[in-house]
Amino acid sequence: MTRPLSHIRVLDLTRVLAGPWAAQNLADLGAEVIKIERPGTGDDTRAWGPPWLLDREGRETRESAYYLSVNRGKKSVTLDLSRPEGQRIARELAAKSDVVIENYKVGTLARYGLGYADLRAVNPGIVYCSVTGFGQDGPFAARPGYDFIFQGMGGLMSITGERDGAPGGGPQKVGIAITDVLTGMYASLAVTAALTHREKSGEGQYIDMALLDTIVAFGANQILSYWCSGQIPPRFGNAHANIVPYEAFATRDGHIILAVGNDGQYAAFCEIAGRPELAEDARFRTNPDRVRNREILVPIVQEIMRTRTKQEWIAALEAAGVPCGPINNYAEVFENEQVRHRGLKVDIPHPAGVVSTVASPMRFSATPVEYRTSPPLLGQHTREILNGLLGIADAEIEQLRSQGIV
């Protein structure tokens, strides 16, 4: 079945997370993604284990879970971009591609003759996307960038974590490299937008994606609150700055999330809790009242929630249309009947056995995402691409291999 980007070829010069995430999105949409990796070692994340993929006999392979998480649907070609012959081959690949994505330090690929100006000269319609920490210009442009740093620098950790003075209070990073993932998402959106522009105008263009820009943009909801109020947003732990009660509460046998989003839901909660008078209390009648008086209301709700079990609360709240939910670990996530129904775990055949992958959340009625190929072995497609796409003879490929260029 034809997929949205089945007519697009992507030259993927990225490694680790943000760039590979963007390229995997494009692969999910049907693009042919040619991932360039260093001969012998490949993407840095190939060595980021354990855990490793297990083969058919249950033995550890050298395929790391980290690498497998963001490289499905791609073709791996080994190529030494630091050497002139490798650079020549990369330019030939770019001339036959629609998109280039790279996440080298600013200026590195230009020194290799692989910058945007170089590749535009051989392919005027190329869409060239650079992913860096701080962008292509400015006083920090030359600095390396790491997700953890940006979570702090971009303000996210100032609003993440328990409140100062509370047990465990203080700044806290998010449990995944969210800046990398978000940058990858924005990058793939930007690439598809640039491709749409090219289809109308015939023009390629350059895209400058920065992790710092992304994490600051991600905070827009809280930033606007700051700009409108002049008050720097504090950390609220699991609570919500603008809605009450909206946080995690301890029950008799664990925790659940209670997410009361409006006054009607609050009244329904009070009825279920056997405390209807709390809905009529002038201190709590509307959400602004509850926000102003959270220090009074939340301890009352905490006491109420401890009277029943998780499942008792969830059953009662769901029946009344009050938003709530469990706090699952990842084993419990994939035991959930809705997660199973949505098919969020996908098993793909792999040369070593089977690799499980998390399904794309993009659902199309006419051009669904397909999971045809697993994350590739290092250099698995080198001969296929060099021979089939560039017409390089087998003898020359073997010579390149003996020289360590591929």
Steps between C-alpha positions, in 0.01 A plus 500: 500500500627846412582705807511882528877528445562191290636726223761659730859396567673623817874505561529462877831631637385496862571296806386460861139623547361831365606452138428126485155565650422744218628260236301210646182709479571550129568128458169421670334724242652295220822686415806302401746595775868431440682521831872575472708346778867487587672182379567262786308681773192662349258721689623572855188339643588159357735471800253640754414173668400292678219426448555325166267329256476127567535259208276202427685293761469768767862609478611862507586654165692825457185688391423749777145579607582870470602472134201280421259758641559766231631332186229274358424515130846628405785370285848504652798598286847523652700795370794698639400862447835629625675370187474656151377182334226460762403864451476447123266205547288699746463780245392247240240364740379853578463569129251213484318590822220737589597567861819514704481496880820551701596575859872570482656792684456832323734526201623139501324384185587821317866414557428162342336658197163374625343824622174636364671719241705203377204266464269765356757540221452136397128484591319838498179346632659347809330553837787517747424481874769564762435401862733657758492601862494877463438563130727615220572849636529694822756501782432137599485349150831314532410335830401134517147440624350234727138441588554523876668839463212634294237376744670723756599788274166521321296528820337156507669389822394821672138378482568124529542335838346529843453843653783652699461411865304183426660156542718441195455861394722652235553501123459171316559395142241310299563125487559493123721723284202716418695783335651256251167334426315830457773636274473186289125548475530867400774410251287240323209745487729768357636260238153398382396868484810580291421211268148635451646842418738340251216318326334838439807713428773257394727654765690314767604675820706487818351421841682603819369299797636572849433303817499823701234655276288187529497469878424871541212472250375193687453714810268750330205425727695583815696781335178679401378467857821669611473778241136566584541495878858605556529207739771241436328157494604282795524124515176327594612137509209291376255786549373739233573872516154604379260216587408347840470214591723375220786281624603158625338380821581210729219245539477212745729283283691732264469819299264623230469819302192712564459760225194713574482731200185705565242589761255230390764231541588640841138478612483141373817414692358647821185292456699178445720584799195536723582867562247696291535801730850560360345587163292774662775636723567858387874438527486219241192564284689607184842408370647846572371458857665161525830627361505783754420258781698195387690484831167443677328274246782265400556361854126432522509311169810311611317377808197397294705311240668282762165344594473275190722289276629604160257282313203609714574863424565446129178301454289761680664803340490359147131413540430863592712645219767640731843478331738270682755234430766267640871569513638210297849366460591392147404138563155618608475736202512208257257295709238774461210391281488831310872487427458142377200599288696784339784263412771715655747211515614381157730203440722524192715219358870571553808317370568391859139401575219741581518859624205657680439865424255764619246582229485844347211707637424628148187326373394549137181366346637471145879472542567323831845470652652161421776321686685322224860509611673487836785729608789397274820322588808718461571537130226256406410692183837638395536284192133537405515881501845551351442245227130547429464876550844632403606226260830433677637164390555218748877513448511869588282442806744234620788740447318769700434244771866395515598867541253545787296758308184287510 
